[in-house]
Coordinates of C-alpha atoms in Angstrom, one line a residue:
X94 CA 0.0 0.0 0.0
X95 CA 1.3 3.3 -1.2
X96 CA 1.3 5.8 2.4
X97 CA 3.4 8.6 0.9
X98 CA 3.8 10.0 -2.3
X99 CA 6.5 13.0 -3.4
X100 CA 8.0 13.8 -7.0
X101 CA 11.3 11.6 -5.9
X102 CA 10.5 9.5 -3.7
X103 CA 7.4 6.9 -2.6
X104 CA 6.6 4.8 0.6
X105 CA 5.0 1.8 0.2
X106 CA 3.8 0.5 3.9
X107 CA 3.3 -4.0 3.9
X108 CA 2.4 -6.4 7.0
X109 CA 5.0 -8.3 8.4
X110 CA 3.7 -10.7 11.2
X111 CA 2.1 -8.5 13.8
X112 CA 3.8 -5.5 12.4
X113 CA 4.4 -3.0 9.4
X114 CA 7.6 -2.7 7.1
X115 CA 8.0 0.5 5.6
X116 CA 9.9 0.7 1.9
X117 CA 11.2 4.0 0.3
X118 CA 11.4 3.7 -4.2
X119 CA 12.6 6.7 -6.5
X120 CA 15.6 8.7 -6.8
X121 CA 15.7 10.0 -2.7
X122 CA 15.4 6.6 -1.6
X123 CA 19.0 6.1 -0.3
X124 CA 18.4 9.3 1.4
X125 CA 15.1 8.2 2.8
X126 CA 16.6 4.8 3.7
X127 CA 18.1 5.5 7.1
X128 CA 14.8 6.7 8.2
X129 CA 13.1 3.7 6.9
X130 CA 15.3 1.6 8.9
X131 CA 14.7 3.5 12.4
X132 CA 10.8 3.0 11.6
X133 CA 11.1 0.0 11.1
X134 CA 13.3 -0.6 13.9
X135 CA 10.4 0.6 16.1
X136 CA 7.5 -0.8 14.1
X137 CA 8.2 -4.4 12.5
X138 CA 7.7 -6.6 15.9
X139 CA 5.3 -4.3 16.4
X140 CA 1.3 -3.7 16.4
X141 CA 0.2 -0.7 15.1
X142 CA -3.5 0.7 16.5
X143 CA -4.8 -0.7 12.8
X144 CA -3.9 -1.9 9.4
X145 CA -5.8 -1.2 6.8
X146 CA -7.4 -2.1 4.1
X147 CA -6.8 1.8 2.9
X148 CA -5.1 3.6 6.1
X149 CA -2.4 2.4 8.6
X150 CA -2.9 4.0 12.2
X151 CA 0.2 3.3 13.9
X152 CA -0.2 4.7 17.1
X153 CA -1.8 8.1 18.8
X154 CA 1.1 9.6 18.6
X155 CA 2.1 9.0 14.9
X156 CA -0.1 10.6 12.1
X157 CA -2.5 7.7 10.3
X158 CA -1.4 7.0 6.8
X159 CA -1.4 8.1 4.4
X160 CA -2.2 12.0 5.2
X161 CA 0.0 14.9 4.9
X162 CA 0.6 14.6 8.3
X163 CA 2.5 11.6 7.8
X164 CA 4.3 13.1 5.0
X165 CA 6.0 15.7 7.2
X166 CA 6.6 13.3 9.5
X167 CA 8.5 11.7 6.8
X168 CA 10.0 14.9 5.9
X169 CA 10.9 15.8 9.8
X170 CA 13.0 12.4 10.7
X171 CA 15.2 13.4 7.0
X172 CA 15.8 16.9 8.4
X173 CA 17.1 15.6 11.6
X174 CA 19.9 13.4 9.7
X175 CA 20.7 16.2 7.6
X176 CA 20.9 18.8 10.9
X177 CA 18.0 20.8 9.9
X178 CA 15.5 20.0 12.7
X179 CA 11.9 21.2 12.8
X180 CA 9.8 20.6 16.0
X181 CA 8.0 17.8 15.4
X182 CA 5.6 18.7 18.4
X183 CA 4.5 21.6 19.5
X184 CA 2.6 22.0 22.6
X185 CA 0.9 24.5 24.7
X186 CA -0.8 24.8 28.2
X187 CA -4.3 26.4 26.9
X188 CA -5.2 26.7 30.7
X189 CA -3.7 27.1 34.3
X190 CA -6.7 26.0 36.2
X191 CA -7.2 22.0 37.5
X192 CA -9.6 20.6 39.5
X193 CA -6.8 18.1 41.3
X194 CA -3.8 19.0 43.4
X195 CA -1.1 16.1 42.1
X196 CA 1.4 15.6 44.2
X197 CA 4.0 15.2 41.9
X198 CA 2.7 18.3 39.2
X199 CA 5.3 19.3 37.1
X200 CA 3.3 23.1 36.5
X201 CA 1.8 23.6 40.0
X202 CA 1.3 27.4 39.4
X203 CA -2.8 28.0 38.9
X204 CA -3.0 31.6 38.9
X205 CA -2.3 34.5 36.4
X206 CA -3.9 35.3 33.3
X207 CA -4.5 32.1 30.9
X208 CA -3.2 32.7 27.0
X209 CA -5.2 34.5 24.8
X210 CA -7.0 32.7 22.0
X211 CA -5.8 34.3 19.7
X212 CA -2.1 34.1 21.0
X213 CA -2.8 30.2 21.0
X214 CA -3.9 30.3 17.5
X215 CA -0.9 32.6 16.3
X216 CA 1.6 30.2 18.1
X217 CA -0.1 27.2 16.5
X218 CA 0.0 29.1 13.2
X219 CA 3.7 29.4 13.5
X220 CA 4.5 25.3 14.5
X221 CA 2.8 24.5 11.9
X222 CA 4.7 26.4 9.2
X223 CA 8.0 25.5 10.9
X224 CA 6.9 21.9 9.9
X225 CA 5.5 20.6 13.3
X226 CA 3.4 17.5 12.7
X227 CA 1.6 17.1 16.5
X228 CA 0.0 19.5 17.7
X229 CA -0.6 19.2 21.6
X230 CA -3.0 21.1 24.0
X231 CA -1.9 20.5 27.6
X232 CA -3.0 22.5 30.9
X233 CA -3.4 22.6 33.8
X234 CA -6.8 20.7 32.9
X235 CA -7.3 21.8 29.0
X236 CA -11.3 20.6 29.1
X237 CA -12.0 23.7 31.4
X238 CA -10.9 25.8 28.3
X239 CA -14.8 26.8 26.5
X240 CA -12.9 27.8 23.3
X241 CA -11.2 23.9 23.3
X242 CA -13.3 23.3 20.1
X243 CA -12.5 26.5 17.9
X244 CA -8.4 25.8 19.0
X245 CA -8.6 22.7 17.8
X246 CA -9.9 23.7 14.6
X247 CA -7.2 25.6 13.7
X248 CA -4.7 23.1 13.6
X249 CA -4.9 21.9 9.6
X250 CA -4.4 18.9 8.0
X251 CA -0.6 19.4 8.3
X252 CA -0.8 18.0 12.3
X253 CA -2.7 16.1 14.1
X254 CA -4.0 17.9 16.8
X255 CA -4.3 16.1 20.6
X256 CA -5.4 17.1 24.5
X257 CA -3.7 15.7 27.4
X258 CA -7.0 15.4 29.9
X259 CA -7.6 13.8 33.3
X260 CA -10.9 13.2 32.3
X261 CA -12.1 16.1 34.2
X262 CA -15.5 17.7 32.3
X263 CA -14.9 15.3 29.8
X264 CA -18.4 15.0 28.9
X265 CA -20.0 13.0 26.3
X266 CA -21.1 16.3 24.5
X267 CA -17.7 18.4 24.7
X268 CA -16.5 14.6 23.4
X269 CA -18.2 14.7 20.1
X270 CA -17.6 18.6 19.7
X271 CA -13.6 17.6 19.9
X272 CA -14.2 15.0 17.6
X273 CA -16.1 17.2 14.9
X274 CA -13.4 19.9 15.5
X275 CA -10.9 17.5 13.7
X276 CA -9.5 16.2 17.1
X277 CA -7.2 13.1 16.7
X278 CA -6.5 11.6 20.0
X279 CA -7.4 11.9 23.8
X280 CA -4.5 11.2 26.3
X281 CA -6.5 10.5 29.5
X282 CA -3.8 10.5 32.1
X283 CA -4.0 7.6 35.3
X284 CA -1.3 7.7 38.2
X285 CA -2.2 4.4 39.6
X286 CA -4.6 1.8 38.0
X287 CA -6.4 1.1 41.5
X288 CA -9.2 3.6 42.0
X289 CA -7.7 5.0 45.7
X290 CA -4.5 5.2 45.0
X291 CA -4.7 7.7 41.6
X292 CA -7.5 9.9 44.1
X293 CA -4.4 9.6 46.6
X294 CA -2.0 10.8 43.9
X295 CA -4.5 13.6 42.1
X296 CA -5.3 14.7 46.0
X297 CA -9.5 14.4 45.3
X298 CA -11.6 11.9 45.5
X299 CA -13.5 10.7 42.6
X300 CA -10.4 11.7 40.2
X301 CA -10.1 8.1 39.1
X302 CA -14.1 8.1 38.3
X303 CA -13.6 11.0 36.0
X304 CA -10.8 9.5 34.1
X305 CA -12.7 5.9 33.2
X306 CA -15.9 8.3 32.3
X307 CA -13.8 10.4 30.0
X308 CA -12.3 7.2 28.2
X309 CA -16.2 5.9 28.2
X310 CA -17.1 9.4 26.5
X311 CA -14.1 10.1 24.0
X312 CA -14.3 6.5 22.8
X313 CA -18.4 6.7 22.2
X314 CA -17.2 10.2 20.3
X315 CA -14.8 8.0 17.7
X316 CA -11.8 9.7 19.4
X317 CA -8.3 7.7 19.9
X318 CA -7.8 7.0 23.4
X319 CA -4.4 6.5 25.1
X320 CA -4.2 6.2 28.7
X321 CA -1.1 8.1 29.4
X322 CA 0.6 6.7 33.2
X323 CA 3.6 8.8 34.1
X324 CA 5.6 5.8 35.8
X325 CA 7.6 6.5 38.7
X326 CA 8.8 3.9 41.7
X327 CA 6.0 4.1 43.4
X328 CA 4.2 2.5 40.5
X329 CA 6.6 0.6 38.4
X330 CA 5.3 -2.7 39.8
X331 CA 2.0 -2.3 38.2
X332 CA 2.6 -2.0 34.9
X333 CA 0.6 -5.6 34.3
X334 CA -2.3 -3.9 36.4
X335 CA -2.6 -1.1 34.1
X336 CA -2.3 -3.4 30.6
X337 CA -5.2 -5.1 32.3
X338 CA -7.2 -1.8 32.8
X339 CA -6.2 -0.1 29.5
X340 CA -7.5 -3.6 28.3
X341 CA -10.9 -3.4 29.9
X342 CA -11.9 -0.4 28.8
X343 CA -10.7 -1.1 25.5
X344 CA -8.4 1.8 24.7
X345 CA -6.3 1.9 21.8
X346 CA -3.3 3.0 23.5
X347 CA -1.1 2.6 26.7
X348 CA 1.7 5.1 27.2
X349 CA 4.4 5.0 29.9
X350 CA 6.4 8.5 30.7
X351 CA 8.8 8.8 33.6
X352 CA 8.0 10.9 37.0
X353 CA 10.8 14.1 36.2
X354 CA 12.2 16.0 39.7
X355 CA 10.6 19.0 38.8
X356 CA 7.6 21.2 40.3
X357 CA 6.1 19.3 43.5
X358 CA 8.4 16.7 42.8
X359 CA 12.0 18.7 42.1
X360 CA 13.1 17.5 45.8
X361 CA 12.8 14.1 45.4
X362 CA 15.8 13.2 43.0
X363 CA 16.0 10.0 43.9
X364 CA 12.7 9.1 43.2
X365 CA 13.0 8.6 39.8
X366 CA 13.5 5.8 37.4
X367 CA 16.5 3.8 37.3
X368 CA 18.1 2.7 34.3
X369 CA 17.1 -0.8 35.0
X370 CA 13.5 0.5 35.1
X371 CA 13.9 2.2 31.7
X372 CA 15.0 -1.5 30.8
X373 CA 12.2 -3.1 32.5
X374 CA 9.8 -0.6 30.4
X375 CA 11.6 -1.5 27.0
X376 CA 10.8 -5.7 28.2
X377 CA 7.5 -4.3 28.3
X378 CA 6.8 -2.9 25.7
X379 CA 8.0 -5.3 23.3
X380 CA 6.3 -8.1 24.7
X381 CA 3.2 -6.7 25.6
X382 CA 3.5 -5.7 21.4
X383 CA 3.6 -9.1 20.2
X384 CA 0.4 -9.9 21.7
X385 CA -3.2 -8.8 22.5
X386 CA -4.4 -5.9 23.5
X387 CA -3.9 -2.3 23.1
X388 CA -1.0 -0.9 21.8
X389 CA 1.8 -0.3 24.3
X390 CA 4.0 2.8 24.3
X391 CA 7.1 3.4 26.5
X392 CA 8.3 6.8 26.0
X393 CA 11.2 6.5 28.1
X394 CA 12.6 3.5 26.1
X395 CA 11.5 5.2 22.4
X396 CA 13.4 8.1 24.0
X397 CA 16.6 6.8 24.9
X398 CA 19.6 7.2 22.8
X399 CA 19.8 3.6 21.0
X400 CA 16.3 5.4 19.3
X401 CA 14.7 8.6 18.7
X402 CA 16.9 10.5 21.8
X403 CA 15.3 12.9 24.1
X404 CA 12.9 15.5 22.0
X405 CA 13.4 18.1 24.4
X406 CA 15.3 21.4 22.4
X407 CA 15.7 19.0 19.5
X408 CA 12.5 18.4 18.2
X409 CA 10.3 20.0 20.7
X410 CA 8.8 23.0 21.9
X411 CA 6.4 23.3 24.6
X412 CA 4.9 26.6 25.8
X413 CA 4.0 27.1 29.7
X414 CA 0.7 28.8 30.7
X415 CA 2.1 32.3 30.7
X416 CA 3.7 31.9 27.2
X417 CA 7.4 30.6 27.9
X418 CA 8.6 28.6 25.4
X419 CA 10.8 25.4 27.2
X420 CA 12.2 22.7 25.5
X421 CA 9.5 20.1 26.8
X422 CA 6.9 20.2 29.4
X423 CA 9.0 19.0 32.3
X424 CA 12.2 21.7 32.0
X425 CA 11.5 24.9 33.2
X426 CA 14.0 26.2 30.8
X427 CA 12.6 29.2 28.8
X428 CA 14.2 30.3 25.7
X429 CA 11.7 33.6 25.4
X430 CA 8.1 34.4 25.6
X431 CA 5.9 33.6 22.5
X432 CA 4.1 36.6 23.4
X433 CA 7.5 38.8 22.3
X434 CA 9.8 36.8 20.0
X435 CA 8.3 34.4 17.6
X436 CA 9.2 30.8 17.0
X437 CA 11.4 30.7 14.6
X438 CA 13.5 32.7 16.6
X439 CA 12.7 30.7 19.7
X440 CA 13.9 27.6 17.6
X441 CA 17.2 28.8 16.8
X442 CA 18.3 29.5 19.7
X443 CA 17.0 26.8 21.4
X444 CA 18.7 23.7 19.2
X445 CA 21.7 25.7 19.3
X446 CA 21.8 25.5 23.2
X447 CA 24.9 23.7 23.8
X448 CA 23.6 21.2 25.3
X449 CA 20.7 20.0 23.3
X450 CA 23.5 18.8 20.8
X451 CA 23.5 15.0 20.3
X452 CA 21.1 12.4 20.6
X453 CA 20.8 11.5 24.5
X454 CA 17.9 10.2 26.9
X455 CA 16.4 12.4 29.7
X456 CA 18.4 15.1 30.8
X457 CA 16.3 16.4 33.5
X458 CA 17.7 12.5 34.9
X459 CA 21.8 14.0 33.9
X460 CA 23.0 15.4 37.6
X461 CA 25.6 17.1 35.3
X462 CA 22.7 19.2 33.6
X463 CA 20.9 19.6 36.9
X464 CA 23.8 21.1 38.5
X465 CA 24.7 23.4 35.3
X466 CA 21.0 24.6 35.6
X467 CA 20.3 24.6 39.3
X468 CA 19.1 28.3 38.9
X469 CA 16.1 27.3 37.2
X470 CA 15.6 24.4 39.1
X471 CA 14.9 26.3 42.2
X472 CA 18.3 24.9 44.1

């Protein structure tokens, strides 16, 4: 099946056992080839989300093919061999306000003034000429945002456009508005899959309620669904438990980050992952790929520097809720406000930072960078 077509150069996507190989024809296909081979990498013992018969949806975080979407993705993994990075995802915090109090909240600040809709739309404007391909609304709790609907709108066909939520006001009805405003995906976040212990976590009860009734609603809407853990120590052991509930309630996607010592959570260092647990994720992942169920996504193996390498000021830009632009959502590491310089100019300087250079894993993990930045870390 042909998933991307250019003037030099064509994709043809085939099944291979549980997963997808990905082959490049025409006169760029040399050039093309490397990036074939890290798909593949990622994708062959793999299941994508579907197959076919006329669109491949590998995962809530990859555009479905064949779109233009995909084509820039195409077109953003060749520009990161040949040094000329574009940030593949862009994402903002549309809102400041959440009904829970996390414990280990990465943006704990829920006062000031909340960005300007049309600031939003301006910002999303300028990520998607720059040749960004996910396009991600983030918060604070972004279903509190009324104007949710008309921001997702603007984001074209050149991105797919997704909301981190924790379910929150995650009604049936704003569901199928999201859905008919060209949403793609719904990442409905969970801190533990037992029902006291994520209220524990989110510090309110009924928080875990509000998560399974969001997945209920966004899946009745015809949204994608991933159930999005952020995996720390405390919950590392229950990765089974969560493939079982992910299973249940019959998402499409599981997604793994790691807990970062930032925000609530910047004094507990050691209360990270390990590298064994980043190894234990990668078993994971794998196996849990090869067999039934949904999809399984472990960020902080994708991430490491065997694969893709840490996004963060290499093919990332997030924007805080007053307008800082940081090189992902868990560095508080701002390289201007988009309210005064515009991204493009954000970009440069930020992948010429010294020491976003290289593909590496998290560096927010790197005592070396924690010490260099202490400032910003608050030590």
């Amino acid at each position: 099946m042909q998933i991307a077509k250019k003037p030099l150069l064509r994709i043809e996507a085939s099944a291979e056992g549980r997963g997808i190989r990905l082959t490049a024809q025409g006169a760029l296909a040399p050039l093309a080839k490397p990036v074939m081979d890290r798909i593949n990498e990622i994708f062959i013992d793999e299941k994508p989300i579907s197959s076919g018969p006329d669109k491949f949806i590998f995962s809530t975080w990859v555009p479905p093919a064949p779109s233009i979407a995909f084509d820039r993705m195409l077109s953003a993994q060749v520009a990161s061999l040949t040094r000329r990075p574009v940030p593949d995802q862009f994402s903002i915090a549309i809102m400041r306000a959440c009904p829970n109090d996390c414990i280990h909240c990465s943006a704990p600040s829920r006062q000031g003034d909340i960005l300007e809709s049309a600031v939003i739309r301006d910002a999303i404007s300028q990520a998607l000429d720059m040749g960004s391909y996910l396009i991600t609304f983030d918060g604070g709790e972004p279903m509190l945002r009324k104007d949710l609907p008309d921001l997702v709108s603007s984001v074209d066909e050149r991105a797919i456009a997704t909301s981190f939520t924790s379910g929150y006001h995650l009604s049936a009805e704003r569901a199928k508005e999201l859905k008919q405003a060209g949403l793609y995906a719904v990442r409905i976040s969970i801190d533990s899959p037992f029902e006291k212990e994520h209220d524990r976590v989110r510090g309110r009860e009924g928080a875990f309620r509000d998560a399974l009734d969001g997945v209920k609603n966004a899946l009745a809407a015809g949204l994608l669904v991933d159930l999005f853990m952020v995996t720390s120590p405390h919950n590392i052991d229950h990765l089974e438990d969560a493939f079982s509930l992910a299973a249940e309630l019959g998402v499409h996607e599981l997604s793994f980050y790691e807990i970062v010592a930032v925000g609530r959570w910047a004094s507990h260092e050691d209360e990270v992952l390990t590298d064994e647990d980043v190894a234990r994720l990668e078993r994971f992942h794998k196996e849990k790929n090869r067999s039934a169920g949904p999809r399984v996504t472990a960020l902080p193996y994708l991430l490491g520097p065997e694969m893709f390498g840490c996004f963060a000021g290499r093919r990332w830009i997030h924007v805080d809720g007053a307008g800082e632009a940081l090189p992902c959502a868990y560095m508080p590491l701002s390289f201007g406000n988009i309210k005064d310089k515009s991204l493009k100019e954000i970009w440069r300087e930020m992948t010429h930072y010294s020491w976003f250079q290289g593909r590496c894993s998290c560096q927010m993990r790197d005592q070396k960078f924690r010490e260099a930045h202490s400032r910003i870390l608050g030590k």
